[in-house]
Amino acid sequence: MDAAQALADLTEISSQIEAAVLFAADGSVLGSTGADDGAAAELARGAGELLEHASGLRDEGGTVTQVEASTPEGSVFVVRDGERGIVALTAPNPTVGLVFYDLKSCLRGAGGEEKPKRRRRAAKQEEGGDDAS
Amino acid sequence: MRRRLLGLAGFATGALAGTALYRRSLGRRRERLDVYFEDGTMVSFGEHSPEAERLLPVARRLLTVPRR
């Protein structure tokens, strides 16, 4: 699956995500949805900034894999997986776990990995057979 | 009688004002920064922490980036 397809799947699955940009480790944009080229480049740059600053927030250091910044205007999510990352903007008060899950699925999809079978679980939950935990 | 009515009106006004303030404080969304590390740990910073003050401006800026 390529970046465009992974992003199309992401916006289809998650109505909470208003814009998302897939980017490489060097900050170049691999694909975007909900943002034009200029905005996508700015979001990718900002995501890199967030990851860079966040890695210095803990005394013992360590690689930052996810960041969520929540504000009254909305939330910014950044997920990094090896050489690529994704940044997404949502409206205020998103379902944090679900957004992270969808972003990680998108990253895996863009990397050519098979998507996890969330849809089947979600369908089961809708039928009332599964407890949401 | 008049004094009782005034007392009741004052009580009602106070109750309404208190309810409004309470609802306003509940409705106020706070800012927060959550950082997840590779080792599985997560650190959360509140809106007035120095760490959040460094990163939240970047997030606020990104949220103003025009979307389609």
PDB file of C-alpha atoms in Angstrom:
ATOM      1  CA  MET A   1       0.000   0.000   0.000  1.00  0.00           C
ATOM      2  CA  ASP A   2       1.357   3.451  -0.823  1.00  0.00           C
ATOM      3  CA  ALA A   3       1.139   6.639   1.237  1.00  0.00           C
ATOM      4  CA  ALA A   4      -1.852   8.020  -0.674  1.00  0.00           C
ATOM      5  CA  GLN A   5      -3.868   4.844  -0.182  1.00  0.00           C
ATOM      6  CA  ALA A   6      -2.920   4.639   3.505  1.00  0.00           C
ATOM      7  CA  LEU A   7      -4.048   8.247   4.027  1.00  0.00           C
ATOM      8  CA  ALA A   8      -7.287   7.647   2.111  1.00  0.00           C
ATOM      9  CA  ASP A   9      -7.991   4.677   4.369  1.00  0.00           C
ATOM     10  CA  LEU A  10      -7.167   6.794   7.422  1.00  0.00           C
ATOM     11  CA  THR A  11      -9.673   9.513   6.596  1.00  0.00           C
ATOM     12  CA  GLU A  12     -12.271   6.894   5.746  1.00  0.00           C
ATOM     13  CA  ILE A  13     -11.795   5.156   9.101  1.00  0.00           C
ATOM     14  CA  SER A  14     -11.374   8.191  11.336  1.00  0.00           C
ATOM     15  CA  SER A  15     -13.784  11.097  11.110  1.00  0.00           C
ATOM     16  CA  GLN A  16     -11.903  12.813  13.950  1.00  0.00           C
ATOM     17  CA  ILE A  17      -8.834  13.517  11.822  1.00  0.00           C
ATOM     18  CA  GLU A  18      -9.095  16.800   9.938  1.00  0.00           C
ATOM     19  CA  ALA A  19      -5.663  16.754   8.319  1.00  0.00           C
ATOM     20  CA  ALA A  20      -2.756  14.314   8.280  1.00  0.00           C
ATOM     21  CA  VAL A  21       0.707  14.302   6.762  1.00  0.00           C
ATOM     22  CA  LEU A  22       3.069  11.376   6.308  1.00  0.00           C
ATOM     23  CA  PHE A  23       6.688  12.448   6.435  1.00  0.00           C
ATOM     24  CA  ALA A  24      10.145  10.945   6.199  1.00  0.00           C
ATOM     25  CA  ALA A  25      12.907  11.231   8.797  1.00  0.00           C
ATOM     26  CA  ASP A  26      14.447  14.130   6.862  1.00  0.00           C
ATOM     27  CA  GLY A  27      11.169  16.056   7.073  1.00  0.00           C
ATOM     28  CA  SER A  28      10.123  15.560   3.462  1.00  0.00           C
ATOM     29  CA  VAL A  29       6.417  15.034   2.852  1.00  0.00           C
ATOM     30  CA  LEU A  30       5.449  11.555   1.643  1.00  0.00           C
ATOM     31  CA  GLY A  31       1.744  12.256   1.397  1.00  0.00           C
ATOM     32  CA  SER A  32      -0.985  14.353   2.922  1.00  0.00           C
ATOM     33  CA  THR A  33      -4.715  14.660   3.321  1.00  0.00           C
ATOM     34  CA  GLY A  34      -6.717  17.706   4.319  1.00  0.00           C
ATOM     35  CA  ALA A  35      -3.803  20.069   3.673  1.00  0.00           C
ATOM     36  CA  ASP A  36      -2.284  21.555   0.536  1.00  0.00           C
ATOM     37  CA  ASP A  37       1.423  21.222  -0.296  1.00  0.00           C
ATOM     38  CA  GLY A  38       2.534  24.278   1.658  1.00  0.00           C
ATOM     39  CA  ALA A  39       0.492  23.379   4.714  1.00  0.00           C
ATOM     40  CA  ALA A  40       1.694  19.776   4.548  1.00  0.00           C
ATOM     41  CA  ALA A  41       5.327  20.890   4.516  1.00  0.00           C
ATOM     42  CA  GLU A  42       4.679  23.182   7.485  1.00  0.00           C
ATOM     43  CA  LEU A  43       2.958  20.400   9.415  1.00  0.00           C
ATOM     44  CA  ALA A  44       5.839  18.006   8.707  1.00  0.00           C
ATOM     45  CA  ARG A  45       8.346  20.613   9.906  1.00  0.00           C
ATOM     46  CA  GLY A  46       6.314  21.277  13.039  1.00  0.00           C
ATOM     47  CA  ALA A  47       6.041  17.561  13.762  1.00  0.00           C
ATOM     48  CA  GLY A  48       9.810  17.286  13.569  1.00  0.00           C
ATOM     49  CA  GLU A  49      10.099  20.199  15.979  1.00  0.00           C
ATOM     50  CA  LEU A  50       7.701  18.588  18.428  1.00  0.00           C
ATOM     51  CA  LEU A  51       9.570  15.275  18.339  1.00  0.00           C
ATOM     52  CA  GLU A  52      12.931  16.956  18.725  1.00  0.00           C
ATOM     53  CA  HIS A  53      11.883  19.111  21.685  1.00  0.00           C
ATOM     54  CA  ALA A  54       9.950  16.257  23.286  1.00  0.00           C
ATOM     55  CA  SER A  55      12.995  14.000  23.337  1.00  0.00           C
ATOM     56  CA  GLY A  56      14.726  16.497  25.599  1.00  0.00           C
ATOM     57  CA  LEU A  57      11.910  16.611  28.139  1.00  0.00           C
ATOM     58  CA  ARG A  58      13.020  13.554  30.102  1.00  0.00           C
ATOM     59  CA  ASP A  59      16.275  13.544  32.064  1.00  0.00           C
ATOM     60  CA  GLU A  60      17.141   9.980  31.053  1.00  0.00           C
ATOM     61  CA  GLY A  61      16.441  10.732  27.384  1.00  0.00           C
ATOM     62  CA  GLY A  62      15.046   8.025  25.117  1.00  0.00           C
ATOM     63  CA  THR A  63      13.396   7.929  21.731  1.00  0.00           C
ATOM     64  CA  VAL A  64      10.018   9.619  21.511  1.00  0.00           C
ATOM     65  CA  THR A  65       7.515   7.576  19.543  1.00  0.00           C
ATOM     66  CA  GLN A  66       4.296   9.544  20.078  1.00  0.00           C
ATOM     67  CA  VAL A  67       3.260  13.041  21.093  1.00  0.00           C
ATOM     68  CA  GLU A  68      -0.173  14.449  21.754  1.00  0.00           C
ATOM     69  CA  ALA A  69      -0.596  18.155  22.360  1.00  0.00           C
ATOM     70  CA  SER A  70      -4.105  19.040  23.444  1.00  0.00           C
ATOM     71  CA  THR A  71      -5.400  22.613  23.259  1.00  0.00           C
ATOM     72  CA  PRO A  72      -8.863  24.188  23.344  1.00  0.00           C
ATOM     73  CA  GLU A  73      -8.609  24.711  19.565  1.00  0.00           C
ATOM     74  CA  GLY A  74      -7.831  21.069  18.822  1.00  0.00           C
ATOM     75  CA  SER A  75      -5.178  18.422  19.220  1.00  0.00           C
ATOM     76  CA  VAL A  76      -1.961  17.658  17.405  1.00  0.00           C
ATOM     77  CA  PHE A  77      -0.833  14.042  17.202  1.00  0.00           C
ATOM     78  CA  VAL A  78       2.575  12.885  16.054  1.00  0.00           C
ATOM     79  CA  VAL A  79       3.573   9.237  15.693  1.00  0.00           C
ATOM     80  CA  ARG A  80       7.013   8.087  14.632  1.00  0.00           C
ATOM     81  CA  ASP A  81       7.846   4.593  13.496  1.00  0.00           C
ATOM     82  CA  GLY A  82      11.443   4.161  12.400  1.00  0.00           C
ATOM     83  CA  GLU A  83      12.211   6.257   9.361  1.00  0.00           C
ATOM     84  CA  ARG A  84       8.781   7.712   8.933  1.00  0.00           C
ATOM     85  CA  GLY A  85       6.207   9.585  10.889  1.00  0.00           C
ATOM     86  CA  ILE A  86       2.724  10.978  10.701  1.00  0.00           C
ATOM     87  CA  VAL A  87       1.234  14.161  12.092  1.00  0.00           C
ATOM     88  CA  ALA A  88      -2.501  14.719  12.404  1.00  0.00           C
ATOM     89  CA  LEU A  89      -4.791  17.529  13.513  1.00  0.00           C
ATOM     90  CA  THR A  90      -8.111  16.885  15.191  1.00  0.00           C
ATOM     91  CA  ALA A  91     -10.945  18.872  16.699  1.00  0.00           C
ATOM     92  CA  PRO A  92     -10.890  19.394  20.505  1.00  0.00           C
ATOM     93  CA  ASN A  93     -11.414  16.375  22.761  1.00  0.00           C
ATOM     94  CA  PRO A  94     -10.704  13.537  20.354  1.00  0.00           C
ATOM     95  CA  THR A  95     -10.712   9.872  21.367  1.00  0.00           C
ATOM     96  CA  VAL A  96      -6.981   9.766  21.958  1.00  0.00           C
ATOM     97  CA  GLY A  97      -6.446   5.990  21.926  1.00  0.00           C
ATOM     98  CA  LEU A  98      -8.437   5.573  18.747  1.00  0.00           C
ATOM     99  CA  VAL A  99      -6.595   8.359  16.932  1.00  0.00           C
ATOM    100  CA  PHE A 100      -3.200   6.912  17.886  1.00  0.00           C
ATOM    101  CA  TYR A 101      -4.364   3.468  16.772  1.00  0.00           C
ATOM    102  CA  ASP A 102      -5.520   4.780  13.400  1.00  0.00           C
ATOM    103  CA  LEU A 103      -2.313   6.763  12.870  1.00  0.00           C
ATOM    104  CA  LYS A 104      -0.165   3.728  13.656  1.00  0.00           C
ATOM    105  CA  SER A 105      -2.250   1.624  11.273  1.00  0.00           C
ATOM    106  CA  CYS A 106      -1.752   4.265   8.595  1.00  0.00           C
ATOM    107  CA  LEU A 107       2.001   4.295   9.170  1.00  0.00           C
ATOM    108  CA  ARG A 108       2.141   0.519   8.931  1.00  0.00           C
ATOM    109  CA  GLY A 109      -0.008   0.617   5.805  1.00  0.00           C
ATOM    110  CA  ALA A 110       2.198   3.228   4.179  1.00  0.00           C
ATOM    111  CA  GLY A 111       5.196   1.059   4.999  1.00  0.00           C
ATOM    112  CA  GLY A 112       3.670  -1.853   3.130  1.00  0.00           C
ATOM    113  CA  GLU A 113       2.648  -3.850   6.182  1.00  0.00           C
ATOM    114  CA  GLU A 114      -0.701  -5.509   6.371  1.00  0.00           C
ATOM    115  CA  LYS A 115      -3.286  -3.545   8.320  1.00  0.00           C
ATOM    116  CA  PRO A 116      -4.473  -4.960  11.624  1.00  0.00           C
ATOM    117  CA  LYS A 117      -8.042  -6.206  11.625  1.00  0.00           C
ATOM    118  CA  ARG A 118      -9.704  -3.386  13.528  1.00  0.00           C
ATOM    119  CA  ARG A 119     -12.717  -3.163  11.294  1.00  0.00           C
ATOM    120  CA  ARG A 120     -13.818  -6.653  12.194  1.00  0.00           C
ATOM    121  CA  ARG A 121     -13.538  -5.843  15.919  1.00  0.00           C
ATOM    122  CA  ALA A 122     -15.367  -2.568  15.415  1.00  0.00           C
ATOM    123  CA  ALA A 123     -18.111  -4.382  13.558  1.00  0.00           C
ATOM    124  CA  LYS A 124     -18.421  -6.887  16.401  1.00  0.00           C
ATOM    125  CA  GLN A 125     -18.706  -4.057  18.896  1.00  0.00           C
ATOM    126  CA  GLU A 126     -21.438  -2.459  16.854  1.00  0.00           C
ATOM    127  CA  GLU A 127     -23.312  -5.738  16.990  1.00  0.00           C
ATOM    128  CA  GLY A 128     -23.033  -5.522  20.768  1.00  0.00           C
ATOM    129  CA  GLY A 129     -20.975  -8.693  21.158  1.00  0.00           C
ATOM    130  CA  ASP A 130     -17.728  -7.176  22.388  1.00  0.00           C
ATOM    131  CA  ASP A 131     -16.901  -4.998  25.356  1.00  0.00           C
ATOM    132  CA  ALA A 132     -14.962  -1.849  24.443  1.00  0.00           C
ATOM    133  CA  SER A 133     -11.802  -2.085  26.515  1.00  0.00           C
TER     134      SER A 133
ATOM    135  CA  MET B   1     -42.802  39.788  53.962  1.00  0.00           C
ATOM    136  CA  ARG B   2     -40.818  42.140  51.774  1.00  0.00           C
ATOM    137  CA  ARG B   3     -37.627  41.189  53.555  1.00  0.00           C
ATOM    138  CA  ARG B   4     -38.368  37.490  52.967  1.00  0.00           C
ATOM    139  CA  LEU B   5     -38.935  38.098  49.266  1.00  0.00           C
ATOM    140  CA  LEU B   6     -35.696  40.023  49.025  1.00  0.00           C
ATOM    141  CA  GLY B   7     -33.905  37.200  50.814  1.00  0.00           C
ATOM    142  CA  LEU B   8     -35.375  34.636  48.430  1.00  0.00           C
ATOM    143  CA  ALA B   9     -34.439  36.725  45.401  1.00  0.00           C
ATOM    144  CA  GLY B  10     -30.883  37.093  46.727  1.00  0.00           C
ATOM    145  CA  PHE B  11     -30.621  33.368  47.337  1.00  0.00           C
ATOM    146  CA  ALA B  12     -31.905  32.564  43.835  1.00  0.00           C
ATOM    147  CA  THR B  13     -29.485  35.032  42.245  1.00  0.00           C
ATOM    148  CA  GLY B  14     -26.581  33.578  44.197  1.00  0.00           C
ATOM    149  CA  ALA B  15     -27.549  30.023  43.260  1.00  0.00           C
ATOM    150  CA  LEU B  16     -27.798  30.948  39.579  1.00  0.00           C
ATOM    151  CA  ALA B  17     -24.448  32.735  39.623  1.00  0.00           C
ATOM    152  CA  GLY B  18     -22.809  29.784  41.388  1.00  0.00           C
ATOM    153  CA  THR B  19     -24.237  27.327  38.864  1.00  0.00           C
ATOM    154  CA  ALA B  20     -23.043  29.460  35.960  1.00  0.00           C
ATOM    155  CA  LEU B  21     -19.527  29.702  37.388  1.00  0.00           C
ATOM    156  CA  TYR B  22     -19.407  25.969  38.063  1.00  0.00           C
ATOM    157  CA  ARG B  23     -20.539  25.101  34.541  1.00  0.00           C
ATOM    158  CA  ARG B  24     -18.048  27.527  33.082  1.00  0.00           C
ATOM    159  CA  SER B  25     -15.174  25.970  34.997  1.00  0.00           C
ATOM    160  CA  LEU B  26     -16.287  22.484  33.914  1.00  0.00           C
ATOM    161  CA  GLY B  27     -16.561  23.543  30.306  1.00  0.00           C
ATOM    162  CA  ARG B  28     -13.108  25.054  30.146  1.00  0.00           C
ATOM    163  CA  ARG B  29     -10.783  22.785  28.206  1.00  0.00           C
ATOM    164  CA  ARG B  30      -7.303  22.524  29.549  1.00  0.00           C
ATOM    165  CA  GLU B  31      -4.103  22.252  27.612  1.00  0.00           C
ATOM    166  CA  ARG B  32      -1.927  19.204  28.022  1.00  0.00           C
ATOM    167  CA  LEU B  33       1.106  17.584  26.494  1.00  0.00           C
ATOM    168  CA  ASP B  34       1.604  13.810  26.514  1.00  0.00           C
ATOM    169  CA  VAL B  35       4.889  12.321  25.381  1.00  0.00           C
ATOM    170  CA  TYR B  36       5.309   8.580  24.788  1.00  0.00           C
ATOM    171  CA  PHE B  37       8.734   6.965  24.724  1.00  0.00           C
ATOM    172  CA  GLU B  38      10.005   3.857  22.986  1.00  0.00           C
ATOM    173  CA  ASP B  39      10.389   2.008  26.300  1.00  0.00           C
ATOM    174  CA  GLY B  40       6.629   2.246  26.832  1.00  0.00           C
ATOM    175  CA  THR B  41       6.624   5.090  29.334  1.00  0.00           C
ATOM    176  CA  MET B  42       4.438   8.160  28.979  1.00  0.00           C
ATOM    177  CA  VAL B  43       4.984  11.559  30.553  1.00  0.00           C
ATOM    178  CA  SER B  44       2.158  14.061  30.815  1.00  0.00           C
ATOM    179  CA  PHE B  45       2.746  17.783  31.293  1.00  0.00           C
ATOM    180  CA  GLY B  46       0.070  20.196  32.460  1.00  0.00           C
ATOM    181  CA  GLU B  47      -0.635  23.506  30.786  1.00  0.00           C
ATOM    182  CA  HIS B  48       1.524  25.658  33.047  1.00  0.00           C
ATOM    183  CA  SER B  49       4.525  23.363  33.269  1.00  0.00           C
ATOM    184  CA  PRO B  50       7.722  24.700  31.675  1.00  0.00           C
ATOM    185  CA  GLU B  51       7.897  21.632  29.434  1.00  0.00           C
ATOM    186  CA  ALA B  52       4.415  22.187  28.044  1.00  0.00           C
ATOM    187  CA  GLU B  53       5.117  25.888  27.654  1.00  0.00           C
ATOM    188  CA  ARG B  54       7.941  24.961  25.279  1.00  0.00           C
ATOM    189  CA  LEU B  55       5.948  22.643  23.048  1.00  0.00           C
ATOM    190  CA  LEU B  56       2.363  23.884  23.176  1.00  0.00           C
ATOM    191  CA  PRO B  57       3.158  27.030  21.145  1.00  0.00           C
ATOM    192  CA  VAL B  58       4.360  24.760  18.328  1.00  0.00           C
ATOM    193  CA  ALA B  59       1.102  22.781  18.536  1.00  0.00           C
ATOM    194  CA  ARG B  60      -0.967  25.968  18.583  1.00  0.00           C
ATOM    195  CA  ARG B  61       0.886  27.164  15.497  1.00  0.00           C
ATOM    196  CA  LEU B  62       0.241  23.887  13.678  1.00  0.00           C
ATOM    197  CA  LEU B  63      -3.464  24.100  14.484  1.00  0.00           C
ATOM    198  CA  THR B  64      -3.623  27.402  12.632  1.00  0.00           C
ATOM    199  CA  VAL B  65      -2.189  25.888   9.447  1.00  0.00           C
ATOM    200  CA  PRO B  66      -4.976  26.164   6.877  1.00  0.00           C
ATOM    201  CA  ARG B  67      -6.796  22.954   6.131  1.00  0.00           C
ATOM    202  CA  ARG B  68      -8.716  22.060   3.055  1.00  0.00           C
TER     203      ARG B  68
END
